[in-house]
Coordinates of C-alpha atoms and ligand atoms in Angstrom, one line a residue:
M24 CA 22.1 21.6 -12.1
R25 CA 18.4 21.7 -12.8
E26 CA 16.1 23.3 -10.5
I27 CA 13.7 21.1 -8.7
Q28 CA 10.1 22.2 -8.9
E29 CA 7.7 22.0 -5.8
F30 CA 6.0 18.6 -5.5
R31 CA 2.5 18.2 -7.2
N32 CA 0.4 15.0 -7.2
E33 CA 0.2 13.2 -10.5
P34 CA -3.4 14.0 -11.8
P35 CA -5.8 11.0 -12.4
T36 CA -6.5 10.2 -16.1
D37 CA -9.8 11.2 -17.3
F38 CA -11.3 8.0 -18.9
T39 CA -14.3 9.9 -20.1
S40 CA -12.0 11.4 -22.9
A41 CA -11.9 9.3 -26.0
G42 CA -8.2 9.8 -26.4
N43 CA -7.5 8.5 -23.1
R44 CA -9.8 5.5 -23.5
R45 CA -8.1 4.6 -26.6
A46 CA -4.7 5.0 -25.1
M47 CA -5.5 2.5 -22.4
Q48 CA -7.2 0.1 -24.8
Q49 CA -3.9 0.1 -26.7
A50 CA -1.9 -0.5 -23.6
L51 CA -4.1 -3.4 -22.7
A52 CA -3.7 -4.9 -26.0
K53 CA 0.2 -4.5 -25.8
V54 CA 0.2 -6.1 -22.3
S55 CA -2.0 -9.0 -23.5
G56 CA 0.6 -9.8 -26.1
E57 CA 3.2 -10.2 -23.6
L58 CA 1.5 -12.4 -20.9
G59 CA 3.1 -15.5 -19.9
R60 CA 6.6 -14.6 -20.1
S61 CA 9.2 -16.0 -17.8
Y62 CA 11.2 -13.9 -15.2
N63 CA 14.0 -14.7 -12.9
P64 CA 15.4 -13.5 -9.6
V65 CA 17.9 -10.8 -10.2
I66 CA 20.9 -10.5 -7.7
G67 CA 23.8 -8.1 -8.2
G68 CA 22.5 -7.2 -11.7
R69 CA 22.6 -11.0 -12.9
E70 CA 19.6 -13.2 -13.4
T71 CA 19.9 -16.3 -11.2
E72 CA 18.1 -19.7 -11.2
G73 CA 15.4 -20.4 -8.7
D74 CA 14.2 -23.5 -7.0
G75 CA 11.2 -24.5 -9.2
T76 CA 8.7 -22.0 -10.7
F77 CA 5.3 -20.3 -9.9
S78 CA 2.9 -18.5 -11.9
S79 CA 0.8 -15.4 -11.4
L80 CA -2.8 -15.7 -12.8
N81 CA -5.3 -13.2 -14.0
P82 CA -8.1 -13.1 -11.4
S83 CA -10.8 -12.0 -14.0
H84 CA -9.6 -15.2 -16.2
P85 CA -7.9 -17.5 -13.9
S86 CA -6.8 -19.7 -16.9
Q87 CA -4.7 -16.9 -18.2
V88 CA -1.1 -16.9 -16.9
V89 CA 0.3 -13.4 -16.5
G90 CA 3.9 -14.3 -15.7
V91 CA 6.0 -17.4 -14.7
F92 CA 8.7 -16.9 -12.1
A93 CA 11.9 -18.8 -10.9
K94 CA 11.0 -19.2 -7.5
A95 CA 13.6 -17.8 -4.9
A96 CA 14.1 -19.9 -1.7
L97 CA 16.5 -19.5 1.3
A98 CA 19.8 -19.9 -0.8
Q99 CA 18.8 -17.0 -3.0
A100 CA 17.6 -14.8 -0.2
E101 CA 21.0 -15.4 1.4
A102 CA 22.8 -14.4 -1.7
A103 CA 20.7 -11.5 -2.4
L104 CA 20.9 -10.0 1.1
R105 CA 24.8 -10.6 1.0
T106 CA 25.0 -8.8 -2.4
A107 CA 22.8 -5.8 -0.9
H108 CA 25.2 -5.7 2.0
E109 CA 28.2 -5.5 -0.2
A110 CA 26.5 -2.8 -2.5
F111 CA 25.7 -0.7 0.6
G112 CA 29.4 0.6 0.9
S113 CA 29.4 2.6 -2.3
W114 CA 25.7 3.4 -2.5
S115 CA 25.6 4.8 0.9
R116 CA 28.4 7.3 -0.1
T117 CA 26.6 8.2 -3.3
P118 CA 25.6 11.9 -3.0
A119 CA 21.9 12.3 -2.3
R120 CA 21.2 14.4 -5.3
E121 CA 22.3 11.5 -7.5
R122 CA 20.2 9.1 -5.6
A123 CA 17.2 11.5 -6.0
E124 CA 17.7 12.0 -9.6
I125 CA 17.3 8.1 -10.2
L126 CA 14.1 8.4 -8.4
F127 CA 13.0 11.5 -10.6
R128 CA 14.0 9.6 -13.7
T129 CA 12.0 6.4 -12.5
A130 CA 8.9 8.8 -11.9
G131 CA 9.5 10.1 -15.7
L132 CA 9.6 6.4 -17.0
L133 CA 6.5 5.5 -15.0
R134 CA 4.8 8.6 -16.4
E135 CA 5.7 7.7 -20.0
R136 CA 4.4 4.1 -19.5
K137 CA 1.5 5.1 -17.2
H138 CA -1.2 3.1 -19.0
E139 CA 1.1 0.1 -19.6
M140 CA 1.8 -0.2 -15.9
S141 CA -1.9 0.2 -15.1
A142 CA -2.7 -2.5 -17.7
W143 CA -0.4 -4.9 -16.0
M144 CA -2.3 -4.2 -12.7
I145 CA -5.7 -4.8 -14.5
H146 CA -4.5 -8.2 -15.7
E147 CA -2.5 -9.3 -12.7
A148 CA -4.4 -7.7 -9.7
G149 CA -7.9 -7.5 -11.1
K150 CA -7.9 -3.7 -10.7
T151 CA -10.4 -1.5 -12.5
W152 CA -9.2 1.1 -14.9
S153 CA -9.5 3.9 -12.4
E154 CA -8.1 2.0 -9.5
A155 CA -5.0 0.9 -11.5
D156 CA -4.6 4.4 -12.7
A157 CA -4.7 5.7 -9.2
D158 CA -2.0 3.1 -8.2
T159 CA 0.2 4.1 -10.9
A160 CA -0.1 7.7 -10.1
E161 CA 0.7 7.1 -6.4
A162 CA 3.9 5.4 -7.4
I163 CA 4.9 8.3 -9.5
D164 CA 4.1 10.5 -6.5
F165 CA 6.2 8.4 -4.1
C166 CA 9.3 8.8 -6.4
E167 CA 8.9 12.5 -6.8
F168 CA 8.1 13.2 -3.1
Y169 CA 10.7 11.1 -1.6
G170 CA 13.3 12.4 -4.0
R171 CA 12.6 15.8 -2.7
E172 CA 12.5 14.7 0.9
A173 CA 15.9 13.0 0.7
L174 CA 17.5 16.4 -0.3
R175 CA 15.8 18.0 2.6
Y176 CA 17.4 15.5 5.0
A177 CA 20.8 15.7 3.3
A178 CA 20.8 19.5 3.7
D179 CA 22.2 21.2 6.9
Q180 CA 20.0 20.5 9.9
P181 CA 19.1 23.2 12.4
L182 CA 20.7 22.9 15.7
T183 CA 21.4 25.3 18.6
R184 CA 24.6 27.1 18.3
I185 CA 27.1 27.5 21.1
P186 CA 30.4 29.3 21.0
G187 CA 33.6 27.4 20.5
E188 CA 32.2 24.3 18.5
T189 CA 30.9 23.6 15.1
N190 CA 28.0 21.1 15.3
E191 CA 26.2 19.3 12.6
L192 CA 23.6 16.5 12.4
Q193 CA 23.9 14.0 9.5
Y194 CA 21.3 11.6 8.5
V195 CA 23.0 8.5 7.5
P196 CA 21.4 5.3 6.1
L197 CA 20.9 2.0 7.9
G198 CA 22.3 -0.6 5.7
A199 CA 20.9 -3.6 3.7
G200 CA 17.2 -4.5 4.3
A201 CA 14.2 -6.3 3.1
V202 CA 11.1 -4.7 1.3
I203 CA 8.1 -7.1 1.5
P204 CA 4.9 -5.6 0.0
P205 CA 1.5 -6.8 -0.5
W206 CA -0.4 -7.6 -3.7
N207 CA -3.2 -5.1 -3.2
F208 CA -1.2 -1.9 -4.1
P209 CA 1.2 -3.9 -6.3
L210 CA 2.9 -0.9 -7.6
A211 CA 2.4 2.0 -5.3
I212 CA 3.3 0.5 -2.1
L213 CA 6.1 -1.7 -3.6
C214 CA 7.6 1.4 -5.1
G215 CA 7.1 3.5 -2.2
M216 CA 8.8 1.3 0.2
T217 CA 11.7 0.5 -2.2
A218 CA 12.1 4.2 -3.2
A219 CA 12.2 5.3 0.4
A220 CA 14.9 2.9 1.3
L221 CA 17.2 3.4 -1.7
V222 CA 16.9 7.3 -1.9
T223 CA 18.3 7.5 1.7
G224 CA 21.3 5.3 0.8
N225 CA 20.2 2.0 1.9
T226 CA 20.3 -1.1 -0.3
V227 CA 17.3 -3.6 -0.8
V228 CA 16.2 -7.0 -1.4
L229 CA 12.6 -6.6 -2.9
K230 CA 10.5 -9.7 -2.3
P231 CA 7.2 -9.0 -4.4
A232 CA 3.9 -10.6 -3.2
S233 CA 3.5 -13.8 -5.1
D234 CA 0.0 -12.9 -6.6
T235 CA 1.6 -9.8 -8.4
P236 CA 5.3 -10.4 -9.2
T237 CA 5.1 -9.3 -12.9
I238 CA 4.2 -5.7 -11.9
A239 CA 7.1 -6.0 -9.5
A240 CA 9.4 -7.1 -12.4
K241 CA 8.3 -4.4 -14.6
F242 CA 9.0 -1.7 -11.9
F243 CA 12.4 -3.3 -11.3
E244 CA 13.2 -3.2 -15.0
I245 CA 12.5 0.7 -14.9
L246 CA 14.7 1.2 -11.9
V247 CA 17.4 -0.4 -13.8
E248 CA 16.7 1.7 -16.9
A249 CA 16.7 4.8 -14.6
G250 CA 20.4 4.0 -13.9
L251 CA 20.2 2.2 -10.6
P252 CA 23.6 0.4 -10.1
P253 CA 23.6 -3.4 -9.7
G254 CA 23.2 -4.9 -6.3
V255 CA 21.3 -1.6 -4.8
V256 CA 17.9 -3.3 -5.4
N257 CA 17.8 -7.1 -5.8
F258 CA 14.7 -8.8 -7.2
L259 CA 13.6 -11.9 -5.2
P260 CA 10.2 -13.5 -6.2
G261 CA 9.5 -16.3 -4.1
P262 CA 7.2 -17.5 -1.2
G263 CA 7.0 -15.2 1.8
S264 CA 7.2 -18.0 4.2
L265 CA 10.6 -19.1 2.6
A266 CA 12.3 -16.3 0.8
G267 CA 10.6 -13.7 3.0
E268 CA 11.5 -15.2 6.3
G269 CA 14.9 -15.9 5.2
L270 CA 15.4 -12.3 4.6
V271 CA 13.9 -11.3 7.9
K272 CA 15.9 -13.7 10.0
H273 CA 19.2 -12.9 8.2
P274 CA 21.9 -11.5 10.3
L275 CA 22.7 -9.0 7.6
A276 CA 19.4 -7.6 7.4
R277 CA 19.3 -4.0 9.0
F278 CA 15.7 -3.3 8.4
V279 CA 12.4 -4.9 7.2
A280 CA 9.8 -2.6 5.5
F281 CA 6.7 -4.6 5.4
T282 CA 3.0 -4.0 4.2
G283 CA 0.5 -6.8 4.6
S284 CA -1.7 -8.6 7.0
K285 CA -1.7 -8.3 10.7
A286 CA -0.8 -12.2 11.2
V287 CA 2.3 -11.7 9.0
G288 CA 3.2 -8.5 10.3
L289 CA 3.2 -9.7 13.8
R290 CA 5.3 -12.8 13.0
I291 CA 7.8 -10.4 11.1
N292 CA 8.0 -8.2 14.2
E293 CA 8.6 -11.1 16.4
L294 CA 11.3 -12.7 14.1
A295 CA 13.1 -9.4 13.6
A296 CA 13.3 -8.8 17.4
R297 CA 15.2 -12.2 17.9
P298 CA 19.0 -11.6 17.4
V299 CA 20.7 -14.2 15.4
P300 CA 24.5 -15.1 15.5
G301 CA 26.5 -12.4 13.5
Q302 CA 23.9 -9.7 13.9
R303 CA 25.4 -6.3 15.2
W304 CA 22.3 -4.1 15.4
I305 CA 18.7 -4.1 16.4
K306 CA 16.7 -4.7 13.1
R307 CA 14.3 -2.0 12.4
A308 CA 10.7 -3.3 11.5
V309 CA 8.5 -0.9 9.6
L310 CA 5.1 -2.7 9.6
E311 CA 1.9 -1.5 8.0
M312 CA -1.0 -3.9 8.5
G313 CA -4.7 -4.5 8.2
G314 CA -7.7 -2.4 9.1
K315 CA -11.3 -2.6 10.1
N316 CA -12.2 0.9 9.0
F317 CA -15.4 2.8 9.7
I318 CA -17.7 5.5 8.4
I319 CA -19.9 7.3 10.9
V320 CA -23.1 9.1 9.6
D321 CA -24.6 11.3 12.3
D322 CA -28.1 12.7 12.6
T323 CA -27.1 15.9 10.8
A324 CA -25.4 14.4 7.7
D325 CA -26.0 15.0 4.0
V326 CA -27.3 11.5 3.5
N327 CA -26.7 11.3 -0.3
A328 CA -23.2 12.3 0.2
A329 CA -22.8 9.8 3.1
A330 CA -24.3 6.9 1.0
T331 CA -22.0 7.6 -1.9
G332 CA -18.9 7.9 0.2
I333 CA -19.8 4.6 2.0
V334 CA -20.3 2.7 -1.3
A335 CA -17.1 4.1 -3.0
S336 CA -14.9 3.4 0.2
A337 CA -16.5 0.0 0.6
F338 CA -16.6 -1.5 -2.9
G339 CA -13.8 0.2 -4.7
F340 CA -11.4 -2.4 -5.6
Q341 CA -13.7 -5.0 -3.8
V342 CA -12.8 -3.9 -0.3
Q343 CA -9.3 -5.0 -1.0
K344 CA -7.8 -1.7 0.3
C345 CA -6.3 -1.5 3.8
S346 CA -8.3 1.8 3.9
A347 CA -11.6 0.4 2.8
C348 CA -14.7 1.0 4.7
S349 CA -16.1 -2.3 6.1
R350 CA -18.3 -0.9 8.9
A351 CA -20.9 1.8 8.5
I352 CA -22.1 3.2 11.9
L353 CA -25.4 5.1 11.5
T354 CA -27.3 7.2 14.2
P355 CA -31.0 6.8 14.6
R356 CA -32.3 9.7 12.5
V357 CA -30.5 8.9 9.5
H358 CA -30.2 5.1 9.7
D359 CA -32.9 3.9 7.5
E360 CA -32.5 6.5 4.8
V361 CA -28.6 6.0 4.5
L362 CA -29.0 2.3 4.5
A363 CA -31.7 2.3 1.7
K364 CA -29.3 4.6 -0.3
V365 CA -26.4 2.4 0.4
I366 CA -28.4 -0.8 -0.7
E367 CA -29.6 1.0 -3.9
R368 CA -26.1 2.1 -4.9
T369 CA -24.6 -1.2 -4.1
K370 CA -27.1 -3.2 -6.2
A371 CA -26.3 -0.8 -9.2
L372 CA -22.7 -1.7 -9.1
R373 CA -21.7 -3.8 -12.1
V374 CA -19.3 -6.7 -11.3
G375 CA -17.2 -8.0 -14.1
P376 CA -13.8 -8.4 -15.6
A377 CA -11.4 -5.7 -14.7
E378 CA -10.3 -5.0 -18.3
D379 CA -13.9 -4.0 -19.2
P380 CA -14.1 -0.3 -18.5
E381 CA -17.8 -0.7 -17.6
S382 CA -16.9 -2.8 -14.7
A383 CA -17.2 -1.1 -11.4
V384 CA -16.3 -4.1 -9.2
G385 CA -13.7 -6.6 -10.4
P386 CA -12.6 -9.9 -9.2
V387 CA -11.0 -10.6 -5.8
I388 CA -7.4 -11.7 -5.9
N389 CA -7.4 -15.4 -6.1
A390 CA -9.5 -18.7 -5.4
D391 CA -8.4 -18.8 -1.8
A392 CA -9.6 -15.2 -1.1
K393 CA -13.0 -16.0 -2.8
T394 CA -13.5 -19.0 -0.6
K395 CA -12.4 -17.0 2.5
I396 CA -14.8 -14.1 1.7
L397 CA -17.7 -16.4 0.9
G398 CA -17.0 -18.2 4.3
Y399 CA -17.3 -14.7 5.9
I400 CA -20.6 -14.2 4.1
E401 CA -22.0 -17.4 5.5
I402 CA -20.9 -16.3 9.0
G403 CA -22.7 -13.0 8.4
K404 CA -25.8 -14.6 7.7
S405 CA -26.3 -15.6 11.3
E406 CA -24.9 -12.2 12.5
G407 CA -27.0 -9.7 10.3
N408 CA -29.6 -9.2 7.9
I409 CA -28.4 -9.6 4.2
L410 CA -29.7 -6.7 2.2
A411 CA -27.6 -6.9 -0.8
G412 CA -25.4 -9.6 -2.5
G413 CA -24.5 -12.6 -0.6
G414 CA -22.7 -15.0 -2.9
P415 CA -20.4 -15.4 -5.7
A416 CA -21.2 -13.3 -8.9
P417 CA -21.3 -15.0 -12.3
G418 CA -18.2 -15.3 -14.7
E419 CA -15.1 -17.3 -14.8
G420 CA -13.2 -14.9 -12.6
H421 CA -13.0 -14.8 -8.8
F422 CA -16.2 -12.6 -8.6
V423 CA -18.1 -12.0 -5.4
Q424 CA -21.3 -9.9 -5.2
P425 CA -20.9 -6.7 -3.3
T426 CA -22.6 -7.6 0.0
V427 CA -24.3 -5.5 2.8
F428 CA -25.3 -6.8 6.1
A429 CA -27.6 -4.5 8.3
D430 CA -28.2 -4.8 12.1
V431 CA -24.8 -6.2 12.7
S432 CA -23.8 -6.1 16.4
E433 CA -20.4 -4.5 17.1
S434 CA -19.0 -7.7 18.5
A435 CA -19.9 -9.8 15.5
R436 CA -17.1 -11.4 13.6
I437 CA -17.9 -9.6 10.3
A438 CA -17.8 -6.3 12.5
Q439 CA -14.3 -7.2 14.0
E440 CA -12.2 -9.3 11.5
E441 CA -10.6 -7.9 8.4
I442 CA -12.4 -9.7 5.5
F443 CA -10.6 -8.0 2.7
G444 CA -13.4 -8.6 0.2
P445 CA -16.6 -6.9 -0.7
V446 CA -18.6 -7.2 2.5
L447 CA -20.0 -4.3 4.5
A448 CA -21.4 -4.4 8.0
V449 CA -24.1 -1.7 8.8
M450 CA -24.4 -0.9 12.5
R451 CA -27.0 1.1 14.5
A452 CA -25.5 3.6 17.1
K453 CA -27.6 5.3 19.8
D454 CA -25.9 8.5 19.3
L455 CA -22.7 10.1 18.3
A456 CA -20.9 9.1 21.4
D457 CA -22.0 5.5 20.8
A458 CA -20.9 5.7 17.2
I459 CA -17.5 6.8 18.3
R460 CA -17.3 4.1 21.0
I461 CA -18.3 1.4 18.4
A462 CA -15.7 2.8 15.8
N463 CA -13.0 2.5 18.3
G464 CA -13.9 -0.9 19.2
T465 CA -11.8 -3.1 17.1
D466 CA -8.0 -4.1 17.4
Y467 CA -7.3 -1.8 14.3
G468 CA -7.1 1.9 13.9
L469 CA -6.1 2.8 10.4
T470 CA -8.9 4.8 8.6
G471 CA -12.2 6.4 9.4
S472 CA -14.6 9.2 8.4
I473 CA -17.6 11.1 9.8
Y474 CA -20.3 12.7 7.7
S475 CA -21.9 15.4 9.7
T476 CA -22.9 19.1 9.4
D477 CA -22.6 19.7 13.1
R478 CA -19.3 21.4 14.0
G479 CA -19.4 20.2 17.6
A480 CA -19.9 16.7 16.3
I481 CA -17.1 16.9 13.9
D482 CA -14.7 18.4 16.6
K483 CA -15.8 15.5 18.9
A484 CA -15.1 12.9 16.4
K485 CA -11.8 14.5 15.4
A486 CA -10.7 14.4 18.9
E487 CA -12.0 11.0 19.9
C488 CA -11.9 8.6 16.8
F489 CA -8.7 6.6 17.2
A490 CA -7.5 6.3 13.5
G491 CA -4.2 7.1 12.0
N492 CA -6.2 8.7 9.0
F493 CA -9.4 10.4 9.9
Y494 CA -11.5 12.2 7.3
V495 CA -14.6 14.6 7.6
N496 CA -17.4 14.6 5.0
R497 CA -15.4 12.4 2.6
K498 CA -14.7 8.8 1.9
C499 CA -12.1 7.0 3.9
T500 CA -10.0 5.7 1.0
G501 CA -7.9 7.7 -1.5
A502 CA -5.1 9.1 0.6
L503 CA -2.8 11.2 -1.5
V504 CA 1.0 11.3 -1.1
G505 CA 2.1 14.5 0.7
V506 CA -1.5 15.4 1.4
H507 CA -2.5 12.7 3.6
P508 CA 0.5 11.0 5.2
F509 CA -0.8 7.3 5.7
G510 CA -0.5 4.8 8.5
G511 CA -2.5 3.4 11.2
F512 CA -2.7 2.9 15.0
N513 CA -3.0 -0.2 17.3
M514 CA -2.8 -3.5 15.1
S515 CA -2.9 -1.5 11.9
G516 CA 0.9 -1.2 12.3
T517 CA 3.9 1.2 13.3
D518 CA 2.1 4.4 12.0
S519 CA 5.0 5.0 9.5
K520 CA 3.0 7.6 7.6
A521 CA 3.8 6.7 4.1
G522 CA 3.8 9.9 1.8
G523 CA 4.6 12.1 4.8
R524 CA 7.5 14.1 5.9
D525 CA 8.5 11.8 8.6
Y526 CA 8.6 8.6 6.5
L527 CA 12.3 8.8 5.3
L528 CA 13.4 9.0 9.0
L529 CA 12.5 5.3 9.2
F530 CA 15.2 4.4 6.8
L531 CA 17.9 6.8 8.4
Q532 CA 19.7 7.3 11.9
A533 CA 21.2 10.5 12.9
K534 CA 24.8 11.2 13.5
A535 CA 25.7 14.3 15.6
I536 CA 29.2 15.6 14.9
S537 CA 30.8 18.2 17.1
E538 CA 34.1 19.9 16.5
T539 CA 35.9 22.2 18.8
A540 CA 37.5 25.2 17.2
K541 CA 41.3 25.2 17.4
A542 CA 42.7 26.7 20.6
Ligands
NDP608 P1 0.3 -10.9 3.5 O1 0.6 -10.5 4.9 O2 -0.3 -12.3 3.1 O3 1.5 -10.7 2.5 C1 2.3 -9.5 2.4 C2 3.7 -9.9 2.1 O4 4.4 -10.7 3.0 C3 3.7 -10.8 0.7 O5 5.0 -10.4 0.0 C4 3.9 -12.1 1.2 O6 4.6 -13.0 0.5 C5 4.9 -11.8 2.4 N1 4.9 -12.8 3.6 C6 3.9 -13.9 3.8 N2 4.4 -14.5 4.7 C7 5.6 -14.1 5.2 C8 6.5 -14.5 6.1 N3 6.3 -15.5 7.0 N4 7.7 -13.8 6.3 C9 8.0 -12.8 5.4 N5 7.1 -12.3 4.4 C10 5.9 -12.9 4.4 O7 -0.8 -9.7 2.9 P2 -1.4 -9.5 1.6 O8 -0.4 -9.6 0.4 O9 -2.6 -10.5 1.6 O10 -1.9 -8.1 1.5 C11 -3.3 -7.7 2.1 C12 -2.9 -7.3 3.6 O11 -2.2 -6.0 3.5 C13 -4.4 -6.7 4.3 O12 -4.3 -7.2 5.6 C14 -4.3 -5.2 4.1 O13 -5.1 -4.5 5.1 C15 -2.8 -4.9 4.3 N6 -2.4 -3.6 3.8 C16 -2.1 -2.7 4.7 C17 -1.8 -1.5 4.3 C18 -1.4 -0.4 5.2 O14 -0.7 0.7 4.7 N7 -1.6 -0.4 6.6 C19 -1.8 -1.2 2.8 C20 -1.9 -2.1 2.0 C21 -2.3 -3.4 2.4 P3 3.6 -14.2 -0.4 O15 2.8 -13.3 -1.4 O16 4.8 -14.9 -1.1 O17 2.9 -14.8 0.5

């Protein structure tokens, strides 16, 4: 059997190279010719009817239909979960190496079609080139990393030995479950949760986010091409409130892996905790939710690096990352200088359609999101001084100007609530201790950074900032699989640490077997 090399992160594509730019343009042209196709739910390897249809639209050009989907409802959710439950018997007994090889083949196919997958994200999620490329690279990483991790969990586990007994610990899968991803990392997170569940021997009903089902359909096609048997993953596009809840409430659901908003995550947590007739287990809920992330800049910081880090963390993918910086907390000596540099860099960002490589900031995901974000900007006008942006940006897409508010109080709504759009609240802190207090003063606890050159300040922030992912002298976005296991505290979720060495345990249970030696 072929030797498996040590895990390495997929490198980002260098779009300053003419060849890479041409390759991406070709992929965009290919995908443009495939827009508007129809897709169905797939249960047990067979396409099934839905209950009506829905379409996904291009947020840069909302009149452009990306995919048309037969809409799964309760009946399809029931059939899909039953099918996954039936497939569990043989899949759970499939050797770990065979399951891992499917992920390695999936990674290979994703790599071959890297630009094509990114092009789908550019069209359907409004990701800029580099953001889409990073999303595809992360999906490849998840397949490679979890494939290796599954083999580690399948190997002999270390136990204390005693005379007269042979003891072993086996990690066994949970059963059939639901994977419910968000639209904002429409390939990476969807792929990561699905890959982790299936490589550990579980079976899955995958309900994609309704804004980005085409990317999910393309990933599902790749899984099938990589050799995944029918029924192991079932594809169920449909509304979260119907198909999603149908899965969560179902007695055969053994687990729910969810990434999305706090409100929906809490509802799933509640529904999953309530036993229903026919249910024989406590459902396991893996929930990754929102954030209100911060960057602290202290009096000793490199102000240029800090301003660059704030703007990149805040406005990359329009603040539609769970890890995005939406609060900059500045101490007195650097406040004015960092703020001025943030404003200058923000105003220089070019807003435009995602397919244009010159666009630094693309559209927000849909019309409702735009309305909600503009509503928060109106709220912000009474909560702070608006120094950049402040309204819609021109163009047919769902464009919003990157917006910066200064002198925002820590209790303001724009400093407390997840806006999930290009709005940054800048706050003054009295000193480092005050900055840390402000940073920790929301319901969330996902990511944060400090910019400082003072070792004592850095150590204090490392010890006291309550965030699942904390960074020093770098931006608070861009976690890498295997390098920065990702997941948050408090209302940011169950701290599942995606891309880390504990993650697969969430999809496993441990069976201890003890055999006495013959008398
Ligand atoms: P939502 O919570 O709106 O939706 C997430 C998923 O849940 C979608 O597939 C959605 O389906 C589904 N869903 C909606 N309602 C229900 C329900 N009642 N029962 C079951 N499923 C349901 O989040 P978004 O898609 O808008 O994603 C953005 C959010 O995700 C932000 O809050 C962001 O911070 C968070 N996020 C967190 C990450 C983390 O690692 N902590 C990473 C990435 C994002 P449908 O689309 O059909 O409504």
